[in-house]
């Protein structure tokens, strides 16, 4: 079984509430769930949709076809009626749309009237719609009732009862009136899954890593990280500061880090443009900081609420001067959780800036997982503190060492001064102008650290046929869509995937010779959500391998499974002549 539900309507009509609730219900039943959203940059109006795919097998992308379309405005019909499968259904309220439809696929459900009859509150029309979907699938309402109680208990018993009654009314109406409903639901013995999106996973990774200071200026798609951590700041003793701009945000994070705590900031491309001088300051002063950079289509404001992978070259080259940095681009919320932890660890260990590079798509997409393994979380305090610091006879913040890593003392923990400067400096941190010290400092900050950092980088994930004739290559958020494409095409062809999530310093071939796989394949295709193939350029720069085939999507929308499989097949046919 593999079903897709799409909810379409205007901003402000509760589209996300319906989608979120249904996704939670399916995940608590033990089904695998994948969701994605499409919304415009406005509070009310426009056209939005929320898509849920659920199955008894793992799912990690969206299909083109829809099995149930819930319609709250005329645009939803105009845009999405062609996507409804041959046996699919369109449910709507003719009182809301002011239109009655007679086609076989349409089922008119009086969302508002049923809500008013059962709760005296037309706002609960959304709960009627949720109940109706579960009625069409003949799924038990118990989990939904529990969820409604959890959600609305603070608002009082009457609100809970009204929602429960509305859900039951929608359920009964759909069950009794949908004569074409013949969905097959395969029972699962799975325990309930956790349902988490990329933003939540990054925030959870930061909290689990001991982040104690987060500063940011709100900017989609990174704002959710700040909101999530702020909601937990009292529970985990974290300071969250909404700065007046991104210049302040990164400098606050650097100040907190210099003062002795793990710190983080987050932004999108436009905000990161303002952070660049602060990034260089981190490079010169060897101050660890984690930066969550959420990509969205630019330039300038671009598409504020849509997706793109077009800031890879920007983050690779941002800031003046030469200094090490690491860039991770998680492909799933699970990877986002663990890679955020790794970013904190390496950033602190080598005293460098670390990036979590994500995009709007993975920020919003929800996946189901069994649970995150906290035993995999690494926490080492690399700072020089308390007695260890006090016992030193002398201290130099930027002391030359064999590894290039200087002891990082916490100011105030000992009598020793902790000095640094944005100008070139000596071992103590004081400004210098001499050439000899400059050369030694560059060897310390850059040449000695980079080989050590590179050893920490894991190779790409390889998935599929062990001797593939076709290799699909991707990075970041394209993980799920490429993996499912491999599964679908592998029935007829020898195909595999290479997915890069630790992308800078670029992984060497010592741990895994991925270049051998690329060179032995008949066709290799680099798949990216940008116009110019930024990752393909990075691969060529770092390895010399040149992709002859690329699939690039840059309309602000993510790939869909059916669309990408079609594009891959066309590319293979054309390449074979």
XYZ file of C-alpha atoms in Angstrom:
577
model
C 0.000 0.000 0.000
C 1.193 3.474 -0.864
C -1.246 6.392 -0.667
C -0.963 10.145 -1.139
C -3.283 12.793 0.274
C -3.144 16.435 -0.751
C -4.880 19.294 1.055
C -5.235 22.488 -0.982
C -6.499 25.939 -0.076
C -5.627 29.482 0.869
C -3.243 30.532 3.624
C -5.273 30.913 6.803
C -7.692 28.048 6.042
C -5.919 25.575 8.306
C -4.259 23.522 5.574
C -1.179 22.850 7.696
C -3.260 21.882 10.729
C -5.090 19.194 8.766
C -1.857 17.913 7.232
C 0.069 17.895 10.494
C -2.713 16.065 12.299
C -3.176 13.383 9.637
C 0.594 12.833 9.419
C 0.800 12.337 13.195
C -2.139 9.939 13.166
C -0.605 7.789 10.406
C 2.814 7.736 12.109
C 1.217 6.667 15.408
C -0.514 3.833 13.565
C 2.996 2.640 12.664
C 2.886 3.652 8.998
C 5.876 5.231 7.293
C 5.077 8.850 6.441
C 6.597 11.529 4.246
C 5.131 15.030 3.968
C 5.998 18.162 2.087
C 4.431 21.603 1.871
C 4.102 24.281 -0.765
C 3.114 27.751 0.395
C 3.377 31.324 -0.717
C 5.005 34.190 1.146
C 1.833 35.611 2.631
C -0.248 35.298 5.794
C -3.621 34.921 4.084
C -4.806 34.096 0.561
C -2.792 32.682 -2.310
C -2.633 28.971 -2.948
C -1.047 26.467 -0.569
C -0.991 22.718 -0.367
C 0.209 20.061 2.053
C 0.974 16.567 0.775
C 1.132 13.387 2.843
C 2.352 10.037 1.593
C 2.000 7.021 3.847
C 2.834 3.389 3.352
C 3.660 0.126 5.101
C 7.176 0.448 3.603
C 9.630 3.350 4.038
C 8.821 6.416 1.919
C 11.070 9.419 1.449
C 9.669 11.498 -1.416
C 6.404 12.745 -2.909
C 4.574 11.139 -5.809
C 2.872 13.087 -8.585
C -0.396 11.184 -8.264
C -2.888 11.894 -5.469
C -5.374 9.400 -4.050
C -7.415 11.851 -1.975
C -7.552 15.563 -2.741
C -9.144 17.762 -0.071
C -10.261 21.006 -1.655
C -10.883 24.274 0.171
C -10.745 26.711 -2.753
C -11.293 26.814 -6.522
C -7.558 27.093 -7.269
C -6.974 23.722 -5.637
C -9.239 22.134 -8.221
C -7.668 24.051 -11.090
C -4.122 23.076 -10.101
C -4.549 19.604 -8.646
C -7.585 17.852 -10.190
C -5.375 16.464 -13.021
C -3.108 14.877 -10.390
C -5.880 12.722 -8.894
C -5.399 9.051 -9.779
C -7.969 7.133 -11.826
C -9.457 5.581 -8.689
C -8.859 8.689 -6.616
C -11.272 10.971 -4.769
C -11.848 14.682 -4.411
C -13.627 15.750 -1.240
C -14.979 19.252 -0.820
C -17.759 21.283 0.775
C -20.076 22.761 -1.863
C -21.077 25.447 0.650
C -17.447 26.647 0.857
C -16.760 26.455 -2.880
C -20.297 27.671 -3.768
C -20.296 25.049 -6.483
C -21.616 21.501 -6.820
C -19.656 18.951 -8.864
C -21.240 15.863 -10.390
C -18.178 13.958 -11.595
C -17.717 10.489 -10.154
C -14.531 11.401 -8.296
C -16.168 14.173 -6.280
C -17.645 13.669 -2.826
C -19.461 16.650 -1.323
C -18.986 16.597 2.458
C -20.631 19.415 4.457
C -17.528 20.243 6.513
C -18.971 23.458 7.965
C -22.502 22.219 8.631
C -21.266 19.079 10.376
C -18.905 21.177 12.497
C -21.671 23.555 13.539
C -24.096 20.691 14.247
C -21.591 18.847 16.451
C -19.593 21.629 18.071
C -21.451 24.878 17.341
C -18.134 26.092 15.912
C -17.507 26.264 12.164
C -13.729 26.449 12.785
C -13.908 22.720 13.477
C -14.707 22.095 9.809
C -11.034 21.126 9.518
C -11.519 18.413 12.141
C -14.509 17.138 10.134
C -12.207 16.861 7.096
C -9.625 14.908 9.116
C -12.292 12.510 10.346
C -13.613 12.120 6.791
C -10.209 10.998 5.476
C -9.920 8.376 8.209
C -13.467 7.240 7.400
C -12.532 6.777 3.745
C -9.657 4.516 4.846
C -11.833 2.775 7.497
C -9.138 3.472 10.095
C -9.978 3.433 13.770
C -10.541 6.867 15.329
C -8.914 6.101 18.680
C -5.516 7.591 17.865
C -7.103 10.750 16.462
C -9.202 11.174 19.604
C -6.070 10.859 21.765
C -4.309 13.437 19.620
C -7.233 15.869 19.829
C -7.207 15.574 23.611
C -3.457 16.260 23.733
C -3.807 19.251 21.427
C -6.857 20.947 22.908
C -6.916 19.933 26.578
C -5.557 23.352 27.631
C -8.512 25.007 25.890
C -11.080 23.181 27.956
C -13.305 20.120 27.911
C -15.902 21.691 25.582
C -13.293 22.286 22.869
C -12.040 18.702 23.158
C -15.571 17.296 22.992
C -16.453 19.523 20.037
C -13.429 18.339 18.075
C -14.061 14.690 18.914
C -17.710 14.968 17.848
C -16.749 16.795 14.639
C -14.175 14.152 13.753
C -16.732 11.390 14.357
C -19.292 13.182 12.200
C -16.836 13.526 9.303
C -15.779 9.904 9.714
C -19.359 8.594 9.626
C -20.356 10.760 6.678
C -17.444 9.622 4.518
C -17.805 5.983 5.552
C -21.512 5.960 4.697
C -21.406 8.000 1.511
C -18.170 7.132 -0.271
C -19.406 4.248 -2.396
C -16.191 4.206 -4.493
C -13.852 3.974 -1.495
C -11.998 0.673 -1.754
C -8.650 1.484 -0.167
C -6.615 -1.471 1.002
C -4.978 -0.811 4.345
C -2.329 -3.328 5.275
C -2.166 -3.708 9.028
C 1.237 -3.109 10.529
C 2.802 -4.349 13.734
C 5.188 -1.426 13.823
C 5.400 0.633 16.962
C 4.517 4.315 16.541
C 7.215 6.230 14.680
C 8.539 9.646 15.576
C 7.660 12.261 12.969
C 10.250 14.989 12.541
C 11.208 17.583 9.943
C 14.634 18.951 9.076
C 14.321 22.122 11.125
C 13.322 20.225 14.255
C 16.139 17.725 13.704
C 18.779 20.479 13.443
C 17.426 22.128 16.597
C 17.356 18.802 18.452
C 20.898 18.105 17.282
C 22.022 21.476 18.643
C 20.342 20.947 22.015
C 21.740 17.408 22.290
C 25.215 18.758 21.489
C 25.210 21.155 24.415
C 24.476 24.378 22.530
C 23.987 27.090 25.155
C 23.611 30.203 23.008
C 21.629 30.727 19.803
C 21.325 34.131 18.154
C 19.584 34.909 14.875
C 17.495 37.376 12.941
C 14.299 35.697 11.673
C 14.572 34.571 8.073
C 12.854 31.698 6.319
C 13.687 28.820 6.325
C 15.975 28.993 9.363
C 13.573 30.757 11.741
C 12.085 27.464 12.884
C 15.401 26.489 14.497
C 15.325 29.599 16.682
C 11.663 29.061 17.555
C 12.225 25.428 18.501
C 15.261 26.109 20.682
C 13.560 29.138 22.277
C 10.668 26.889 23.243
C 13.152 24.633 25.083
C 15.530 27.292 26.482
C 14.284 27.107 30.077
C 14.278 23.305 30.059
C 17.863 23.030 28.774
C 19.348 26.273 30.125
C 19.940 27.876 26.746
C 19.994 31.587 25.912
C 18.184 32.460 22.671
C 18.605 36.007 21.398
C 16.702 37.547 18.502
C 19.282 39.988 17.170
C 18.552 43.234 15.334
C 20.232 41.899 12.192
C 22.485 39.100 10.976
C 25.664 41.106 11.612
C 24.810 41.183 15.283
C 23.615 37.589 15.273
C 26.917 36.054 14.195
C 29.001 38.404 16.326
C 26.898 37.573 19.392
C 27.438 33.881 18.683
C 31.195 34.449 18.354
C 31.255 36.401 21.611
C 29.429 33.628 23.448
C 31.754 31.021 21.983
C 34.865 32.999 22.946
C 33.409 33.306 26.464
C 33.224 29.532 26.813
C 29.940 28.021 25.567
C 28.893 26.211 22.425
C 27.028 28.660 20.233
C 25.133 28.706 16.974
C 23.424 31.072 14.567
C 21.113 30.516 11.627
C 20.013 32.394 8.546
C 19.346 32.197 4.814
C 21.371 33.491 1.869
C 20.455 37.174 2.183
C 21.222 37.148 5.893
C 24.404 35.174 5.377
C 25.608 37.934 3.041
C 25.581 40.189 6.113
C 27.342 37.596 8.259
C 30.397 37.222 6.065
C 32.646 39.668 7.885
C 31.806 37.833 11.105
C 32.675 34.561 9.402
C 36.101 35.914 8.545
C 36.470 37.062 12.158
C 35.817 33.481 13.268
C 38.486 32.323 10.825
C 41.122 34.761 12.033
C 40.403 34.426 15.754
C 39.925 30.635 15.532
C 36.598 30.901 17.315
C 34.290 27.887 16.895
C 30.742 28.578 15.729
C 28.025 26.560 13.994
C 26.030 28.294 11.260
C 22.771 26.819 9.965
C 22.348 28.153 6.439
C 18.941 27.565 4.853
C 18.902 27.871 1.089
C 15.984 29.376 -0.799
C 15.772 30.737 -4.359
C 17.585 34.034 -4.865
C 19.032 36.431 -5.733
C 17.765 39.070 -3.312
C 14.454 38.043 -1.748
C 13.751 35.582 -4.576
C 11.136 33.015 -3.587
C 11.136 33.390 0.229
C 9.163 30.222 0.940
C 10.409 27.921 -1.816
C 13.422 25.698 -2.270
C 16.752 25.634 -4.104
C 20.304 24.297 -3.702
C 22.043 27.352 -5.102
C 24.251 28.559 -2.238
C 26.894 25.847 -2.216
C 29.470 27.875 -4.135
C 28.556 30.917 -2.013
C 29.280 29.200 1.300
C 32.404 27.531 -0.090
C 33.928 30.873 -1.035
C 32.356 33.336 1.422
C 34.618 35.684 3.359
C 37.994 37.195 2.677
C 41.250 35.439 3.342
C 42.019 31.744 3.588
C 40.942 29.625 6.543
C 39.416 26.183 7.097
C 35.710 25.514 7.361
C 33.479 22.453 7.213
C 30.211 22.113 5.330
C 27.645 19.409 5.981
C 24.491 19.049 3.865
C 22.118 16.516 5.456
C 19.818 14.500 3.205
C 17.291 13.478 5.857
C 16.156 14.800 9.244
C 18.034 11.876 10.812
C 21.247 12.960 9.094
C 20.507 16.555 10.139
C 20.383 15.495 13.784
C 23.680 13.582 13.768
C 25.541 15.965 11.443
C 24.602 18.951 13.605
C 26.247 17.109 16.483
C 29.307 16.388 14.353
C 29.442 20.045 13.288
C 29.592 21.154 16.931
C 32.248 18.586 17.742
C 34.579 19.384 14.844
C 34.007 23.115 15.167
C 35.086 23.013 18.811
C 37.884 20.502 18.275
C 39.592 22.485 15.503
C 38.297 25.977 16.478
C 36.772 26.672 13.079
C 33.346 27.650 11.675
C 31.054 24.784 10.678
C 28.012 24.953 8.388
C 24.808 22.960 8.281
C 23.686 23.681 4.721
C 20.042 22.788 4.188
C 17.153 24.063 2.081
C 13.494 24.937 2.386
C 12.438 21.495 1.184
C 14.202 19.479 3.875
C 13.392 22.161 6.451
C 9.668 21.456 6.104
C 9.568 17.812 5.043
C 8.528 15.382 7.765
C 9.869 11.819 7.876
C 9.165 8.930 10.192
C 11.970 7.278 12.160
C 12.063 4.757 14.980
C 14.053 7.040 17.268
C 17.316 8.945 17.409
C 20.114 7.103 19.194
C 21.476 9.462 21.847
C 24.386 7.059 22.438
C 25.761 8.225 19.077
C 25.899 11.827 20.278
C 29.474 12.918 20.839
C 30.298 15.526 23.452
C 33.859 16.420 24.333
C 34.670 19.663 26.057
C 37.777 20.830 24.227
C 38.046 24.096 26.202
C 40.748 24.708 28.763
C 38.877 25.319 31.999
C 39.192 25.620 35.763
C 42.124 23.792 37.426
C 43.625 22.644 34.133
C 43.794 26.281 33.089
C 44.902 27.606 36.487
C 47.793 25.153 36.736
C 49.506 26.493 33.593
C 52.602 28.609 34.232
C 51.924 30.637 31.111
C 49.196 30.780 28.498
C 49.140 31.866 24.850
C 45.765 31.790 23.104
C 47.314 31.225 19.669
C 50.321 29.156 20.670
C 52.072 27.297 17.859
C 51.539 23.539 18.167
C 52.269 20.464 16.060
C 48.566 20.050 15.237
C 47.871 23.742 14.725
C 45.286 23.562 17.512
C 46.057 25.972 20.349
C 44.730 25.474 23.896
C 41.443 27.394 24.057
C 41.235 28.955 27.519
C 37.967 30.240 28.928
C 38.333 33.910 29.964
C 37.951 34.360 33.710
C 38.661 30.760 34.638
C 42.302 31.567 35.498
C 44.584 34.514 36.059
C 45.850 34.143 32.499
C 44.656 36.617 29.887
C 42.839 35.186 26.877
C 43.654 37.581 24.042
C 42.751 37.482 20.362
C 42.510 40.015 17.552
C 40.981 40.327 14.096
C 44.339 41.636 12.850
C 47.127 39.167 12.327
C 48.521 38.396 15.752
C 51.264 36.631 17.626
C 50.934 33.589 19.853
C 49.577 35.721 22.705
C 46.958 37.297 20.438
C 48.529 40.746 20.055
C 48.708 42.564 16.701
C 51.824 42.017 14.592
C 53.067 43.094 11.174
C 56.084 40.871 10.659
C 56.177 38.417 7.761
C 57.641 35.503 9.714
C 54.763 35.376 12.215
C 52.239 35.748 9.392
C 53.621 32.699 7.626
C 53.722 30.671 10.841
C 50.125 31.601 11.677
C 48.844 30.541 8.243
C 50.643 27.227 8.620
C 49.043 26.849 12.070
C 45.482 27.902 11.161
C 45.309 26.361 7.716
C 47.920 23.890 6.541
C 48.287 21.934 9.787
C 44.571 21.704 10.546
C 43.108 20.885 7.118
C 44.624 17.375 6.752
C 43.367 16.512 10.247
C 39.909 17.855 9.483
C 39.810 15.984 6.190
C 40.376 12.706 8.055
C 37.131 13.348 9.942
C 35.055 13.547 6.740
C 33.052 10.462 5.797
C 32.707 9.293 2.178
C 29.417 9.448 0.239
C 26.694 6.894 0.850
C 26.579 4.224 -1.845
C 23.231 2.517 -2.501
C 22.049 0.151 -5.198
C 23.615 -2.324 -7.608
C 27.229 -3.091 -6.589
C 28.342 -2.905 -10.242
C 26.134 -0.169 -11.628
C 25.953 0.891 -15.251
C 24.047 4.031 -14.205
C 25.122 6.132 -11.202
C 22.952 8.929 -9.840
C 24.833 11.507 -7.786
C 23.290 14.011 -5.401
C 23.878 15.992 -2.246
C 21.776 17.379 0.587
C 18.003 17.214 0.309
C 17.884 15.067 -2.857
C 18.762 11.943 -0.825
C 15.264 10.486 -0.599
C 14.100 11.253 -4.097
C 17.236 9.754 -5.670
C 17.140 6.650 -3.470
C 13.514 5.942 -4.378
C 14.344 6.560 -8.060
C 17.071 3.917 -7.809
C 14.569 1.464 -6.292
C 12.065 2.053 -9.060
C 14.510 1.919 -11.988
C 16.537 -0.988 -10.594
C 13.833 -3.435 -11.702
C 15.093 -3.033 -15.270
C 18.561 -1.526 -15.036
C 21.816 -1.824 -13.062
C 21.654 1.471 -11.191
C 23.035 2.931 -7.966
C 23.313 6.184 -6.047
C 26.161 8.169 -4.513
C 24.900 10.707 -1.998
C 27.210 13.287 -0.423
C 26.229 14.799 2.937
C 29.729 15.701 4.211
C 30.859 17.848 1.333
C 33.696 20.075 2.513
C 36.537 19.407 2.917
C 35.647 17.149 0.010
C 35.822 13.464 1.007
C 38.931 11.646 -0.120
C 38.848 8.269 -1.864
C 41.004 6.619 0.805
C 38.035 5.402 2.869
C 35.909 4.526 -0.178
C 36.880 4.816 -3.856
C 33.734 6.419 -5.235
C 35.655 7.672 -8.263
C 36.155 4.067 -9.376
C 32.388 3.596 -9.372
C 31.876 6.769 -11.380
C 34.590 5.932 -13.885
C 33.295 2.371 -14.402
C 29.684 3.410 -15.001
C 28.334 3.863 -18.524
C 26.278 6.873 -17.425
C 26.682 9.126 -14.414
C 24.097 11.826 -13.756
C 24.450 14.658 -11.239
C 21.038 15.736 -9.910
C 20.661 19.151 -8.273
C 18.057 21.799 -7.422
C 19.974 24.617 -9.094
C 20.545 25.976 -12.575
C 24.289 25.680 -13.039
C 25.310 22.398 -11.403
C 27.182 23.808 -8.420
C 27.973 20.419 -6.917
C 29.093 19.024 -10.271
C 31.558 21.930 -10.435
C 32.828 21.104 -6.944
C 33.355 17.460 -7.908
C 35.297 18.498 -11.011
C 37.401 20.942 -8.997
C 38.222 18.454 -6.249
C 38.575 15.241 -8.266
C 38.799 16.096 -11.957
C 35.691 14.000 -12.699
C 33.442 15.796 -15.200
C 29.736 14.905 -15.336
C 28.543 14.592 -18.931
C 24.925 14.340 -17.782
C 23.089 16.572 -15.336
C 19.481 17.022 -14.262
C 18.864 20.475 -12.814
C 15.568 21.783 -11.468
C 15.403 25.460 -10.536
C 11.738 26.541 -10.509
C 11.614 26.777 -6.710
C 9.887 23.396 -6.433
C 11.427 20.085 -5.338
C 11.714 17.015 -7.536
C 8.855 14.515 -7.418
C 9.436 10.782 -7.711
C 7.519 10.264 -10.949
C 9.007 13.395 -12.515
C 12.604 12.513 -11.673
C 12.261 8.886 -12.819
C 10.930 10.174 -16.144
C 13.840 12.629 -16.486
C 16.392 9.902 -15.687
C 14.880 7.497 -18.216
C 14.956 10.180 -20.926
C 18.577 10.932 -20.134
C 19.498 7.241 -20.303
C 17.673 6.733 -23.618
C 19.255 9.824 -25.147
C 22.729 8.848 -23.933
C 22.365 5.345 -25.366
C 21.351 6.886 -28.664
